[in-house]
Amino acid sequence: MHEANAETTGASASGERCSARASGVGSDEGGSIEEMAEALASAQASLHMEVRRRRNAEDLLWDIVETLPEGIAAFDADERLLVYNSAYLASFTGLGDVIAAGVPFETILRRGVEAGEFVLPNMGGTNREADRETWITQRLEEHRTPNAVSVQQMSGGRWHEVRRLRSRAGYVVGVRTDITALKEAESRIRTQAERDPLTGLFNRTVLIAQLKTQIARHKAEATTGALVVLDLVKFKEVNDTQGHTAGDALLVEVATRLVGAVRSEDGVLRLGGDEFALILPGVGNQDAVERFVSRLKEHLGEPFTLLGRVIRPQATMGVCLFPEHGEDAVELLKFADNALFQAKARERGGHCYFNASLRHGMERRGTIAQALREALETGALDIALQPQFSIADGTHTGFEALARWRGRDPEISPVDFIPVAEETGLIVPLGRHVLDRSLAAARRMWDAGLDPGVVAVNVAAAQLKSLCFVDTVATLLKEHDLPARILEIEVTENVLLGRSSERIERCLRCLQDMGVAIALDDFGTGHASLAHLKRVPVDRLKIDRSFVAGIGERTDDEVIVRTVVSLAHALGKTVVAEGVQTEAQRRFLAELACDVGQGFLVSRPLTPDAAQSYLRDLAGPI
């Protein structure tokens, strides 16, 4: 432990007081000199023991602080360094001649910047000196307003989390924790989640982010860009006749050709399956896009040998222009998909531009929204319950509740009506309806002498942002006379993002305090970072079915599954694997000690009555 020098006068003062007390005994009581000496010796012995005890305690405290892996430093009211441990000194690679007792915090900070200890973010300006001063000013403000946590990127790829607290005596105590391993794991998972493991192209999530940026730029500059969505002709035939190895080889070849056919500023992404997307900024107009599409078809159609067979790849394409056809990235992708659907209906291998006639999809959404309002009023919406099971022994652990809209011909899929509900604000009453039906089904199972286990219900961001959602959950649990532990609330990673994230986190914490479990759904596919696992109350992680599907086929997917299970268990959380369809997948998950599975291997989603029969066949009474 390193400290500033200080004069200690406590021992001498105490000695004088003890001598005075000893002298007082002799004069007041009339004792002998021997008695006075004995009393003095006893007092001095007690004083020495107290001094020794305090020194031992101080040495022990310093030894403990020195042993801690975190860097610890304390600064006085004048921001001068008082004490620090060896870990604090070691957290900087080139400041050994600067860090010492009495040195001002600002001096350490500035010398660290000069020595390149810190990786300064790009402040968006061209004046690097001004950027440095801005960064230093921000760090000084953080130091002067403790009770805060910040993350600093250091040289050499290191990351530190810095926590600052103010002691009762007014000292600022800083604790530096090396979180490099956590940041590296976060980066790996983000890369794995954003990249298609087969082709190395970015995926759909990145497409939306890039589109948003390009739409805003082209709108500001009054220029035109294009979005092209394409899928391959007879890809399924290649898979069926030559196997998945051939299909994968074809996808890789097509990805390579797409990258080779575009400019460096263009974007090539894989949306999934045999579907790809191209972002073409600054194309000018539809005529320019038409010329590009013609060249692309020729480039893709060049023959190549695939497992002994010569093939000429073909693609059907849907095209829309931005910002002409839309200024919303998600909507623009839907428009391009509509154009692709129309192109397929006309001619395989052809292409189609989005136009006014294709806006019928928007009208259909309006029709669904109106029908959904009526269905909520009449109670026509129902649920399905998909069993969840122990990966280790196959025993029943619970259900996931899924919204279903029956009684229509044809039946409307949740894929269609859930997005409409979110767009129109109907997701809040729909979510309450699903939660009510789910708890009612659980109550009926209990009344029948069956244990449903934990019932998981998906919840949208709009529900969690509602100030009364916690009260809604409590009211429904009370109405159905069920304990809070029977309910699990599922949220996706993207729900945790945005300006309302703090309100959502508070809501989740209140639910967890009530006894409701919290699950993070589709883990690894959204924008949320590992930092959310520290900040948001989460009991369980759900591995997205897209990763589980790759078990036994794609090494990257297996690595992601293994990483998520290991990470969750290290953080004291359980794991659910979605989309378990084969015994081989279950065995792989069992080897990783994954906790729970869900998928067609055990059961498809069931009606509430069928779910009750399913339980009756599995288990005895409670």
Coordinates of C-alpha atoms in Angstrom, one line a residue:
M1 CA 0.0 0.0 0.0
H2 CA 1.4 3.4 -1.0
E3 CA 0.5 6.4 1.1
A4 CA 1.4 10.0 1.8
N5 CA 3.5 10.8 4.9
A6 CA 1.6 12.1 8.0
E7 CA 2.7 13.0 11.6
T8 CA 1.2 10.8 14.3
T9 CA 0.8 12.3 17.7
G10 CA -1.8 10.1 19.2
A11 CA 0.7 7.8 21.0
S12 CA 2.6 10.7 22.8
A13 CA -0.6 12.5 23.7
S14 CA -2.1 9.3 25.1
G15 CA 1.1 8.7 27.1
E16 CA 0.9 12.1 28.7
R17 CA -2.8 11.6 29.6
C18 CA -1.9 8.2 31.1
S19 CA 1.0 9.8 33.1
A20 CA -1.3 12.4 34.4
R21 CA -3.8 9.9 35.5
A22 CA -1.1 7.9 37.2
S23 CA 0.2 11.0 39.0
G24 CA -3.3 11.8 40.1
V25 CA -3.7 8.5 41.8
G26 CA -0.7 9.1 44.0
S27 CA -1.7 12.7 45.1
D28 CA -5.4 12.1 45.5
E29 CA -5.3 8.8 47.2
G30 CA -2.0 9.3 49.1
G31 CA -0.5 6.1 47.6
S32 CA 3.2 5.2 47.7
I33 CA 5.7 5.9 45.0
E34 CA 5.7 2.1 44.2
E35 CA 1.9 2.1 43.7
M36 CA 2.3 5.1 41.4
A37 CA 5.0 3.5 39.4
E38 CA 2.9 0.3 39.1
A39 CA -0.1 2.2 37.9
L40 CA 2.0 4.1 35.4
A41 CA 3.5 0.9 34.1
S42 CA 0.1 -0.8 33.8
A43 CA -1.2 2.2 31.9
Q44 CA 1.8 2.3 29.6
A45 CA 1.5 -1.4 28.9
S46 CA -2.2 -1.0 28.0
L47 CA -1.3 1.9 25.7
H48 CA 1.4 -0.1 24.0
M49 CA -1.1 -3.0 23.5
E50 CA -3.6 -0.7 22.0
V51 CA -1.1 0.9 19.6
R52 CA 0.1 -2.6 18.6
R53 CA -3.5 -3.8 18.0
R54 CA -4.2 -0.7 15.8
R55 CA -1.0 -1.2 13.9
N56 CA -1.8 -4.8 13.3
A57 CA -5.3 -4.0 12.2
E58 CA -3.9 -1.3 9.8
D59 CA -1.3 -3.7 8.4
L60 CA -4.0 -6.3 7.9
L61 CA -6.3 -3.8 6.1
W62 CA -3.4 -2.6 3.9
D63 CA -2.5 -6.2 3.1
I64 CA -6.0 -7.0 2.1
V65 CA -6.2 -3.9 -0.2
E66 CA -2.8 -4.9 -1.7
T67 CA -4.1 -8.4 -2.4
L68 CA -7.2 -7.2 -4.3
P69 CA -7.0 -7.6 -8.1
E70 CA -8.8 -4.3 -8.6
G71 CA -6.8 -1.1 -8.7
I72 CA -7.8 1.2 -5.7
A73 CA -6.9 4.8 -5.2
A74 CA -8.1 7.6 -2.9
F75 CA -7.9 11.3 -3.6
D76 CA -8.3 14.2 -1.1
A77 CA -10.5 17.2 -1.4
D78 CA -7.9 18.9 -3.5
E79 CA -7.9 16.0 -5.9
R80 CA -4.4 14.9 -4.8
L81 CA -3.5 11.2 -4.6
L82 CA -3.4 10.0 -1.0
V83 CA -3.1 6.2 -1.2
Y84 CA -3.1 3.5 -3.9
N85 CA -2.4 -0.2 -4.2
S86 CA 0.0 -2.0 -6.6
A87 CA -2.9 -3.1 -8.8
Y88 CA -3.8 0.6 -9.5
L89 CA -0.2 1.3 -10.5
A90 CA -0.1 -1.8 -12.7
S91 CA -3.3 -0.8 -14.5
F92 CA -1.3 1.8 -16.3
T93 CA 1.6 0.6 -18.5
G94 CA 3.7 3.8 -18.6
L95 CA 2.9 6.0 -15.7
G96 CA 5.3 4.6 -13.1
D97 CA 7.2 7.9 -12.8
V98 CA 4.0 9.9 -12.4
I99 CA 1.8 8.1 -10.0
A100 CA 2.8 9.0 -6.5
A101 CA 1.2 10.3 -3.3
G102 CA 0.5 14.0 -3.6
V103 CA 0.2 14.1 -7.4
P104 CA -3.1 15.8 -8.7
F105 CA -5.6 13.6 -10.5
E106 CA -5.6 16.0 -13.5
T107 CA -1.8 15.5 -13.8
I108 CA -2.2 11.7 -13.9
L109 CA -4.9 12.1 -16.4
R110 CA -3.1 14.4 -18.8
R111 CA 0.2 12.4 -18.6
G112 CA -1.8 9.3 -19.4
V113 CA -3.3 10.9 -22.5
E114 CA 0.2 12.1 -23.6
A115 CA 1.6 8.6 -23.1
G116 CA -1.3 7.0 -25.0
E117 CA -2.7 5.1 -22.1
F118 CA -6.2 5.9 -23.1
V119 CA -8.0 5.2 -26.4
L120 CA -9.9 8.4 -27.0
P121 CA -13.2 8.1 -28.9
N122 CA -13.8 10.1 -32.1
M123 CA -15.6 13.2 -31.0
G124 CA -16.8 13.9 -34.6
G125 CA -14.4 16.9 -35.1
T126 CA -11.2 17.4 -37.0
N127 CA -9.3 19.2 -34.2
R128 CA -7.7 16.3 -32.3
E129 CA -6.3 18.7 -29.6
A130 CA -9.8 20.0 -28.9
D131 CA -11.1 16.4 -28.8
R132 CA -8.5 15.6 -26.2
E133 CA -9.4 18.5 -24.0
T134 CA -13.1 17.6 -24.3
W135 CA -12.4 14.1 -23.2
I136 CA -10.2 15.3 -20.3
T137 CA -12.9 17.7 -19.2
Q138 CA -15.5 14.9 -19.2
R139 CA -13.2 12.7 -17.1
L140 CA -12.6 15.4 -14.6
E141 CA -16.3 16.0 -14.2
E142 CA -16.8 12.3 -13.6
H143 CA -14.1 12.4 -10.9
R144 CA -15.7 15.4 -9.2
T145 CA -19.2 13.8 -9.2
P146 CA -18.6 10.3 -7.8
N147 CA -21.1 7.5 -7.1
A148 CA -20.9 6.8 -10.9
V149 CA -19.5 4.0 -13.1
S150 CA -17.7 4.5 -16.4
V151 CA -15.9 2.3 -18.9
Q152 CA -12.6 3.3 -20.4
Q153 CA -10.8 1.8 -23.4
M154 CA -7.1 1.5 -22.7
S155 CA -4.1 0.9 -24.9
G156 CA -3.2 -2.6 -25.8
G157 CA -6.8 -3.7 -26.3
R158 CA -7.6 -3.4 -22.5
W159 CA -10.8 -2.2 -21.0
H160 CA -11.4 -0.9 -17.5
E161 CA -14.6 -0.3 -15.5
V162 CA -14.1 2.6 -13.1
R163 CA -16.3 3.1 -10.1
R164 CA -16.0 6.2 -7.9
L165 CA -17.4 6.7 -4.4
R166 CA -17.1 9.5 -1.9
S167 CA -16.2 8.5 1.6
R168 CA -17.8 9.9 4.8
A169 CA -14.6 11.9 5.3
G170 CA -14.9 13.5 1.8
Y171 CA -12.3 11.4 0.0
V172 CA -12.9 10.2 -3.6
V173 CA -12.2 6.5 -3.8
G174 CA -11.8 4.9 -7.2
V175 CA -11.9 1.2 -8.1
R176 CA -10.5 0.1 -11.5
T177 CA -11.6 -3.3 -12.7
D178 CA -10.1 -5.0 -15.8
I179 CA -13.1 -6.1 -17.9
T180 CA -11.1 -6.9 -21.1
A181 CA -12.3 -10.5 -21.1
L182 CA -15.9 -9.5 -20.8
K183 CA -15.5 -7.0 -23.7
E184 CA -13.8 -9.5 -25.9
A185 CA -16.6 -12.0 -25.3
E186 CA -19.1 -9.3 -26.0
S187 CA -17.4 -8.5 -29.3
R188 CA -17.2 -12.2 -30.3
I189 CA -20.9 -12.8 -29.7
R190 CA -21.8 -9.5 -31.5
T191 CA -19.8 -10.5 -34.5
Q192 CA -21.2 -14.0 -34.5
A193 CA -24.7 -12.6 -34.2
E194 CA -24.3 -10.0 -37.0
R195 CA -22.4 -12.2 -39.4
D196 CA -23.7 -15.1 -41.4
P197 CA -21.4 -17.9 -40.5
L198 CA -21.6 -19.6 -43.9
T199 CA -20.8 -16.7 -46.2
G200 CA -19.3 -14.2 -43.8
L201 CA -21.8 -11.5 -45.0
F202 CA -23.7 -9.3 -42.6
N203 CA -27.2 -10.4 -41.7
R204 CA -30.7 -8.9 -41.5
T205 CA -30.0 -6.9 -38.3
V206 CA -27.1 -5.1 -39.9
L207 CA -29.2 -4.5 -43.0
I208 CA -31.7 -2.4 -41.1
A209 CA -29.0 -0.4 -39.4
Q210 CA -27.2 0.3 -42.7
L211 CA -30.5 1.2 -44.5
K212 CA -31.4 3.7 -41.8
T213 CA -28.1 5.5 -42.4
Q214 CA -28.3 5.5 -46.1
I215 CA -32.0 6.7 -46.2
A216 CA -31.1 9.6 -44.0
R217 CA -28.1 10.6 -46.1
H218 CA -29.9 10.3 -49.4
K219 CA -32.9 12.3 -48.1
A220 CA -30.5 15.1 -46.9
E221 CA -28.6 15.1 -50.2
A222 CA -31.8 14.7 -52.4
T223 CA -30.2 11.7 -54.1
T224 CA -31.5 8.2 -54.8
G225 CA -30.4 4.8 -53.6
A226 CA -31.8 1.3 -54.2
L227 CA -32.5 -1.8 -52.2
V228 CA -32.4 -5.1 -54.0
V229 CA -33.7 -8.3 -52.4
L230 CA -33.1 -11.5 -54.3
D231 CA -33.4 -15.2 -53.8
L232 CA -32.0 -18.1 -55.9
V233 CA -34.0 -20.1 -58.5
K234 CA -34.3 -23.8 -57.8
F235 CA -32.1 -23.6 -54.7
K236 CA -34.3 -26.2 -52.9
E237 CA -33.8 -28.5 -55.9
V238 CA -30.0 -28.3 -55.4
N239 CA -30.4 -29.1 -51.7
D240 CA -32.8 -32.0 -52.3
T241 CA -30.9 -33.6 -55.2
Q242 CA -27.2 -32.9 -54.3
G243 CA -27.5 -32.4 -50.5
H244 CA -26.9 -29.5 -48.1
T245 CA -23.2 -29.5 -48.8
A246 CA -23.9 -28.6 -52.4
G247 CA -26.5 -26.0 -51.3
D248 CA -24.0 -24.4 -49.0
A249 CA -21.3 -24.4 -51.7
L250 CA -23.8 -22.7 -54.1
L251 CA -24.6 -20.0 -51.4
V252 CA -20.9 -19.3 -50.9
E253 CA -20.3 -19.0 -54.6
V254 CA -23.3 -16.6 -55.1
A255 CA -22.1 -14.5 -52.1
T256 CA -18.7 -14.2 -53.7
R257 CA -20.2 -13.2 -57.1
L258 CA -22.4 -10.6 -55.5
V259 CA -19.5 -9.0 -53.7
G260 CA -17.5 -9.0 -56.9
A261 CA -20.4 -7.4 -58.9
V262 CA -20.9 -4.3 -56.7
R263 CA -18.9 -1.2 -55.9
S264 CA -16.9 -0.9 -52.7
E265 CA -19.5 1.5 -51.2
D266 CA -22.3 -1.0 -51.9
G267 CA -23.6 -3.4 -49.3
V268 CA -24.1 -7.2 -49.7
L269 CA -26.0 -9.0 -47.0
R270 CA -27.5 -12.4 -46.5
L271 CA -31.1 -12.3 -45.0
G272 CA -31.3 -16.1 -44.5
G273 CA -31.8 -19.3 -46.6
D274 CA -31.1 -18.4 -50.2
E275 CA -32.2 -14.7 -49.8
F276 CA -29.7 -11.9 -50.1
A277 CA -29.9 -8.1 -50.1
L278 CA -27.9 -5.4 -51.9
I279 CA -27.8 -1.7 -50.8
L280 CA -26.8 0.5 -53.7
P281 CA -26.3 4.1 -52.7
G282 CA -26.3 6.9 -55.2
V283 CA -27.7 4.9 -58.2
G284 CA -29.4 8.0 -59.7
N285 CA -32.7 6.6 -61.0
Q286 CA -34.5 3.4 -62.1
D287 CA -32.8 3.3 -65.4
A288 CA -29.4 3.0 -63.7
V289 CA -30.8 0.3 -61.5
E290 CA -32.1 -1.5 -64.5
R291 CA -28.6 -1.5 -66.1
F292 CA -27.1 -2.8 -62.9
V293 CA -29.7 -5.6 -62.6
S294 CA -29.0 -6.7 -66.1
R295 CA -25.2 -6.9 -65.5
L296 CA -25.8 -8.7 -62.2
K297 CA -27.9 -11.4 -63.9
E298 CA -25.1 -12.0 -66.4
H299 CA -22.5 -12.1 -63.7
L300 CA -24.4 -14.5 -61.6
G301 CA -25.3 -16.7 -64.5
E302 CA -21.7 -17.6 -65.4
P303 CA -21.4 -21.4 -65.3
F304 CA -19.4 -23.2 -62.6
T305 CA -19.0 -26.8 -61.6
L306 CA -20.8 -27.9 -58.4
L307 CA -19.9 -31.4 -57.2
G308 CA -19.4 -32.6 -60.8
R309 CA -22.4 -30.8 -62.3
V310 CA -22.2 -27.5 -64.3
I311 CA -24.9 -25.1 -63.2
R312 CA -25.8 -21.5 -64.0
P313 CA -27.1 -19.7 -60.9
Q314 CA -30.2 -17.5 -61.4
A315 CA -31.9 -15.1 -59.0
T316 CA -35.3 -13.5 -58.8
M317 CA -35.2 -9.9 -57.6
G318 CA -37.4 -7.3 -55.9
V319 CA -36.3 -3.6 -56.1
C320 CA -37.3 -0.4 -54.4
L321 CA -35.8 3.1 -54.4
F322 CA -35.2 5.2 -51.4
P323 CA -36.2 7.7 -50.1
E324 CA -38.7 7.7 -53.0
H325 CA -40.6 4.6 -52.0
G326 CA -40.1 4.9 -48.3
E327 CA -38.1 6.6 -45.5
D328 CA -38.4 3.8 -42.9
A329 CA -35.9 1.0 -43.2
V330 CA -38.2 -1.8 -42.0
E331 CA -41.0 -0.6 -44.2
L332 CA -38.6 -0.3 -47.2
L333 CA -37.5 -3.9 -46.7
K334 CA -41.1 -5.0 -46.7
F335 CA -41.7 -3.1 -49.9
A336 CA -38.7 -4.9 -51.5
D337 CA -40.0 -8.2 -50.2
N338 CA -43.4 -7.4 -51.8
A339 CA -41.7 -6.7 -55.1
L340 CA -39.8 -9.9 -54.9
F341 CA -43.0 -11.8 -54.2
Q342 CA -44.6 -10.2 -57.2
A343 CA -41.5 -11.1 -59.4
K344 CA -41.8 -14.7 -58.4
A345 CA -45.4 -14.8 -59.3
R346 CA -44.6 -13.4 -62.8
E347 CA -41.4 -15.2 -63.8
R348 CA -38.7 -17.0 -61.9
G349 CA -35.4 -15.3 -62.6
G350 CA -37.0 -12.0 -63.4
H351 CA -37.2 -8.8 -61.4
C352 CA -39.9 -6.4 -60.3
Y353 CA -39.9 -2.8 -59.0
F354 CA -42.1 -1.7 -56.1
N355 CA -44.9 0.5 -57.2
A356 CA -48.3 1.9 -56.1
S357 CA -50.1 -1.3 -57.0
L358 CA -48.0 -3.2 -54.5
R359 CA -49.2 -1.1 -51.6
H360 CA -52.0 -3.5 -51.1
G361 CA -49.9 -5.0 -48.4
M362 CA -50.4 -1.8 -46.4
E363 CA -54.1 -2.0 -47.0
R364 CA -54.1 -5.6 -45.8
R365 CA -52.4 -4.5 -42.6
G366 CA -55.2 -2.0 -42.1
T367 CA -57.7 -4.7 -42.6
I368 CA -55.9 -7.0 -40.1
A369 CA -55.8 -4.2 -37.5
Q370 CA -59.5 -3.6 -37.7
A371 CA -60.3 -7.3 -37.4
L372 CA -57.8 -7.6 -34.5
R373 CA -59.7 -4.9 -32.6
E374 CA -62.9 -6.7 -33.1
A375 CA -61.3 -10.1 -32.1
L376 CA -60.0 -8.5 -28.9
E377 CA -63.5 -7.2 -28.1
T378 CA -65.2 -10.5 -28.7
G379 CA -62.5 -12.7 -27.1
A380 CA -61.8 -14.6 -30.4
L381 CA -58.1 -14.6 -29.8
D382 CA -56.7 -17.7 -28.1
I383 CA -53.4 -19.2 -27.1
A384 CA -51.3 -22.3 -27.7
L385 CA -48.9 -23.8 -25.1
Q386 CA -45.6 -25.4 -26.2
P387 CA -44.1 -27.7 -23.6
Q388 CA -40.6 -27.1 -22.2
F389 CA -38.6 -30.0 -20.9
S390 CA -35.5 -30.9 -18.9
I391 CA -32.6 -31.5 -21.4
A392 CA -31.0 -33.9 -18.9
D393 CA -33.9 -36.3 -18.3
G394 CA -36.9 -35.1 -20.5
T395 CA -39.2 -34.3 -17.5
H396 CA -41.7 -31.5 -18.0
T397 CA -40.7 -28.1 -16.7
G398 CA -43.3 -25.7 -18.1
F399 CA -44.9 -24.1 -21.1
E400 CA -44.4 -21.1 -23.4
A401 CA -47.7 -19.4 -24.2
L402 CA -48.1 -18.3 -27.9
A403 CA -50.9 -16.1 -29.3
R404 CA -53.2 -17.7 -31.8
W405 CA -56.1 -16.3 -33.9
R406 CA -58.4 -19.1 -34.6
G407 CA -61.8 -19.1 -36.2
R408 CA -60.8 -17.3 -39.4
D409 CA -60.5 -18.8 -42.8
P410 CA -57.7 -18.7 -43.6
E411 CA -56.2 -18.4 -40.1
I412 CA -54.0 -15.4 -39.6
S413 CA -50.5 -16.2 -38.5
P414 CA -48.9 -14.4 -35.5
V415 CA -46.2 -13.4 -37.9
D416 CA -48.8 -11.2 -39.6
F417 CA -50.9 -9.9 -36.7
I418 CA -48.3 -9.4 -34.0
P419 CA -46.4 -6.8 -36.1
V420 CA -49.7 -5.1 -36.9
A421 CA -50.6 -5.0 -33.2
E422 CA -47.2 -3.4 -32.4
E423 CA -47.7 -0.8 -35.2
T424 CA -51.2 0.1 -34.1
G425 CA -50.8 0.1 -30.4
L426 CA -53.0 -3.0 -30.0
I427 CA -50.1 -4.9 -28.5
V428 CA -50.9 -3.8 -24.9
P429 CA -54.5 -5.1 -24.9
L430 CA -53.4 -8.2 -26.9
G431 CA -50.6 -8.8 -24.4
R432 CA -53.0 -8.6 -21.4
H433 CA -55.4 -11.0 -23.2
V434 CA -52.6 -13.6 -23.8
L435 CA -51.4 -13.2 -20.2
D436 CA -55.0 -13.7 -18.9
R437 CA -55.6 -16.7 -21.0
S438 CA -52.2 -18.3 -20.1
L439 CA -52.9 -17.9 -16.3
A440 CA -56.4 -19.2 -16.7
A441 CA -55.1 -22.3 -18.5
A442 CA -52.5 -22.8 -15.7
R443 CA -55.3 -22.5 -13.0
R444 CA -57.4 -25.1 -14.8
M445 CA -54.4 -27.5 -14.7
W446 CA -53.9 -26.9 -11.0
D447 CA -57.6 -27.5 -10.4
A448 CA -57.3 -30.8 -12.3
G449 CA -54.4 -31.9 -10.0
L450 CA -51.7 -31.2 -12.5
D451 CA -48.6 -29.1 -12.2
P452 CA -48.0 -26.9 -15.3
G453 CA -44.6 -25.8 -14.2
V454 CA -43.5 -22.3 -15.2
V455 CA -45.7 -20.6 -17.8
A456 CA -43.6 -18.2 -20.0
V457 CA -45.4 -15.3 -21.7
N458 CA -43.8 -13.0 -24.3
V459 CA -44.1 -9.3 -23.5
A460 CA -43.6 -6.4 -25.9
A461 CA -41.8 -3.2 -25.1
A462 CA -45.0 -1.2 -25.1
Q463 CA -46.3 -3.3 -22.3
L464 CA -43.2 -2.9 -20.1
K465 CA -43.2 0.9 -20.7
S466 CA -46.8 1.1 -19.4
L467 CA -46.9 2.4 -15.8
C468 CA -49.6 -0.1 -14.8
F469 CA -48.1 -3.3 -16.2
V470 CA -46.8 -4.5 -12.9
D471 CA -50.2 -3.9 -11.3
T472 CA -51.8 -5.8 -14.2
V473 CA -49.6 -8.8 -13.6
A474 CA -50.3 -8.7 -9.9
T475 CA -54.0 -8.4 -10.5
L476 CA -54.2 -11.3 -12.9
L477 CA -52.2 -13.5 -10.6
K478 CA -54.6 -12.7 -7.7
E479 CA -57.7 -13.2 -9.9
H480 CA -56.5 -16.7 -10.9
D481 CA -55.2 -17.4 -7.4
L482 CA -51.7 -18.3 -8.6
P483 CA -48.3 -17.7 -7.0
A484 CA -45.9 -15.4 -8.8
R485 CA -43.3 -18.1 -9.2
I486 CA -45.5 -19.8 -11.8
L487 CA -45.0 -17.0 -14.3
E488 CA -42.1 -16.1 -16.5
I489 CA -41.9 -12.9 -18.5
E490 CA -40.0 -13.2 -21.8
V491 CA -38.4 -10.2 -23.4
T492 CA -36.2 -9.9 -26.5
E493 CA -32.9 -8.2 -26.5
N494 CA -34.1 -5.3 -28.6
V495 CA -36.8 -4.5 -26.1
L496 CA -34.0 -3.4 -23.7
L497 CA -32.7 -0.7 -26.1
G498 CA -33.9 2.8 -26.8
R499 CA -34.8 5.8 -24.7
S500 CA -37.2 3.8 -22.5
S501 CA -34.7 1.2 -21.4
E502 CA -34.4 2.6 -17.9
R503 CA -38.2 2.5 -17.4
I504 CA -38.3 -1.1 -18.8
E505 CA -35.5 -2.2 -16.5
R506 CA -37.3 -0.8 -13.4
C507 CA -40.5 -2.6 -14.5
L508 CA -38.6 -5.9 -14.9
R509 CA -37.0 -5.4 -11.5
C510 CA -40.4 -4.9 -9.8
L511 CA -41.7 -8.0 -11.5
Q512 CA -38.6 -10.0 -10.3
D513 CA -39.0 -8.6 -6.8
M514 CA -42.6 -9.8 -6.9
G515 CA -41.3 -13.4 -7.6
V516 CA -41.9 -13.4 -11.4
A517 CA -39.0 -14.9 -13.4
I518 CA -37.4 -12.9 -16.3
A519 CA -36.1 -14.6 -19.5
L520 CA -34.1 -12.9 -22.3
D521 CA -35.5 -14.4 -25.5
D522 CA -33.7 -15.0 -28.8
F523 CA -30.3 -14.3 -27.1
G524 CA -27.5 -13.4 -29.4
T525 CA -29.7 -12.1 -32.3
G526 CA -30.4 -8.6 -31.2
H527 CA -28.5 -5.4 -30.6
A528 CA -28.2 -5.7 -26.8
S529 CA -24.7 -6.1 -25.3
L530 CA -23.4 -8.2 -22.4
A531 CA -23.7 -5.0 -20.3
H532 CA -27.5 -5.7 -20.2
L533 CA -26.8 -8.9 -18.3
K534 CA -25.2 -6.8 -15.5
R535 CA -27.9 -4.1 -15.5
V536 CA -31.1 -5.9 -16.3
P537 CA -32.6 -8.5 -13.9
V538 CA -32.5 -11.7 -16.0
D539 CA -33.0 -15.2 -14.6
R540 CA -32.8 -17.2 -17.8
L541 CA -31.4 -16.9 -21.3
K542 CA -33.1 -18.5 -24.3
I543 CA -30.9 -19.5 -27.2
D544 CA -32.4 -18.6 -30.5
R545 CA -33.6 -21.6 -32.7
S546 CA -31.4 -20.4 -35.5
F547 CA -28.3 -21.4 -33.5
V548 CA -29.8 -24.6 -32.3
A549 CA -30.6 -25.6 -35.8
G550 CA -26.9 -25.5 -36.7
I551 CA -25.9 -28.1 -34.1
G552 CA -24.2 -30.9 -36.0
E553 CA -24.0 -28.9 -39.2
R554 CA -22.2 -25.6 -38.5
T555 CA -19.3 -25.3 -36.1
D556 CA -19.9 -21.6 -35.5
D557 CA -23.4 -22.2 -34.3
E558 CA -22.1 -24.9 -31.9
V559 CA -19.5 -22.4 -30.6
I560 CA -22.2 -19.8 -30.0
V561 CA -24.5 -22.3 -28.2
R562 CA -21.5 -23.5 -26.0
T563 CA -20.5 -19.9 -25.3
V564 CA -24.0 -18.8 -24.3
V565 CA -24.5 -21.9 -22.0
S566 CA -21.2 -21.3 -20.3
L567 CA -21.8 -17.6 -19.9
A568 CA -25.2 -18.0 -18.5
H569 CA -24.1 -20.6 -15.9
A570 CA -21.1 -18.5 -14.9
L571 CA -23.6 -15.7 -14.2
G572 CA -25.9 -18.0 -12.2
K573 CA -28.6 -18.1 -14.9
T574 CA -30.4 -21.0 -16.5
V575 CA -30.6 -21.7 -20.2
V576 CA -33.5 -22.7 -22.5
A577 CA -32.6 -24.0 -26.0
E578 CA -35.4 -23.2 -28.6
G579 CA -36.2 -25.2 -31.6
V580 CA -34.8 -28.6 -30.4
Q581 CA -36.0 -31.0 -33.1
T582 CA -33.6 -33.9 -33.1
E583 CA -32.2 -36.3 -30.5
A584 CA -28.7 -35.4 -31.7
Q585 CA -29.3 -31.8 -30.8
R586 CA -30.6 -32.8 -27.4
R587 CA -27.5 -34.9 -26.7
F588 CA -25.2 -32.1 -27.7
L589 CA -27.1 -29.7 -25.3
A590 CA -27.0 -32.3 -22.5
E591 CA -23.2 -32.5 -22.8
L592 CA -23.1 -28.8 -22.2
A593 CA -25.5 -29.1 -19.2
C594 CA -28.1 -26.9 -20.9
D595 CA -31.0 -26.8 -18.5
V596 CA -34.2 -26.7 -20.6
G597 CA -35.3 -27.4 -24.2
Q598 CA -38.3 -26.5 -26.3
G599 CA -39.2 -27.8 -29.7
F600 CA -40.8 -30.4 -31.9
L601 CA -38.6 -33.2 -30.5
V602 CA -41.1 -33.3 -27.6
S603 CA -44.2 -31.5 -28.8
R604 CA -45.6 -28.9 -31.2
P605 CA -47.7 -26.0 -29.6
L606 CA -50.9 -27.4 -28.1
T607 CA -54.3 -26.0 -27.4
P608 CA -55.0 -25.5 -23.7
D609 CA -57.1 -28.6 -23.5
A610 CA -54.5 -30.7 -25.4
A611 CA -51.8 -29.3 -23.1
Q612 CA -53.8 -30.5 -20.1
S613 CA -54.1 -34.0 -21.7
Y614 CA -50.4 -33.9 -22.4
L615 CA -49.7 -33.3 -18.7
R616 CA -52.1 -35.9 -17.6
D617 CA -50.2 -38.5 -19.7
L618 CA -46.9 -37.4 -18.3
A619 CA -47.4 -36.8 -14.6
G620 CA -49.4 -37.7 -11.5
P621 CA -51.2 -35.4 -9.2
I622 CA -49.5 -32.5 -7.4

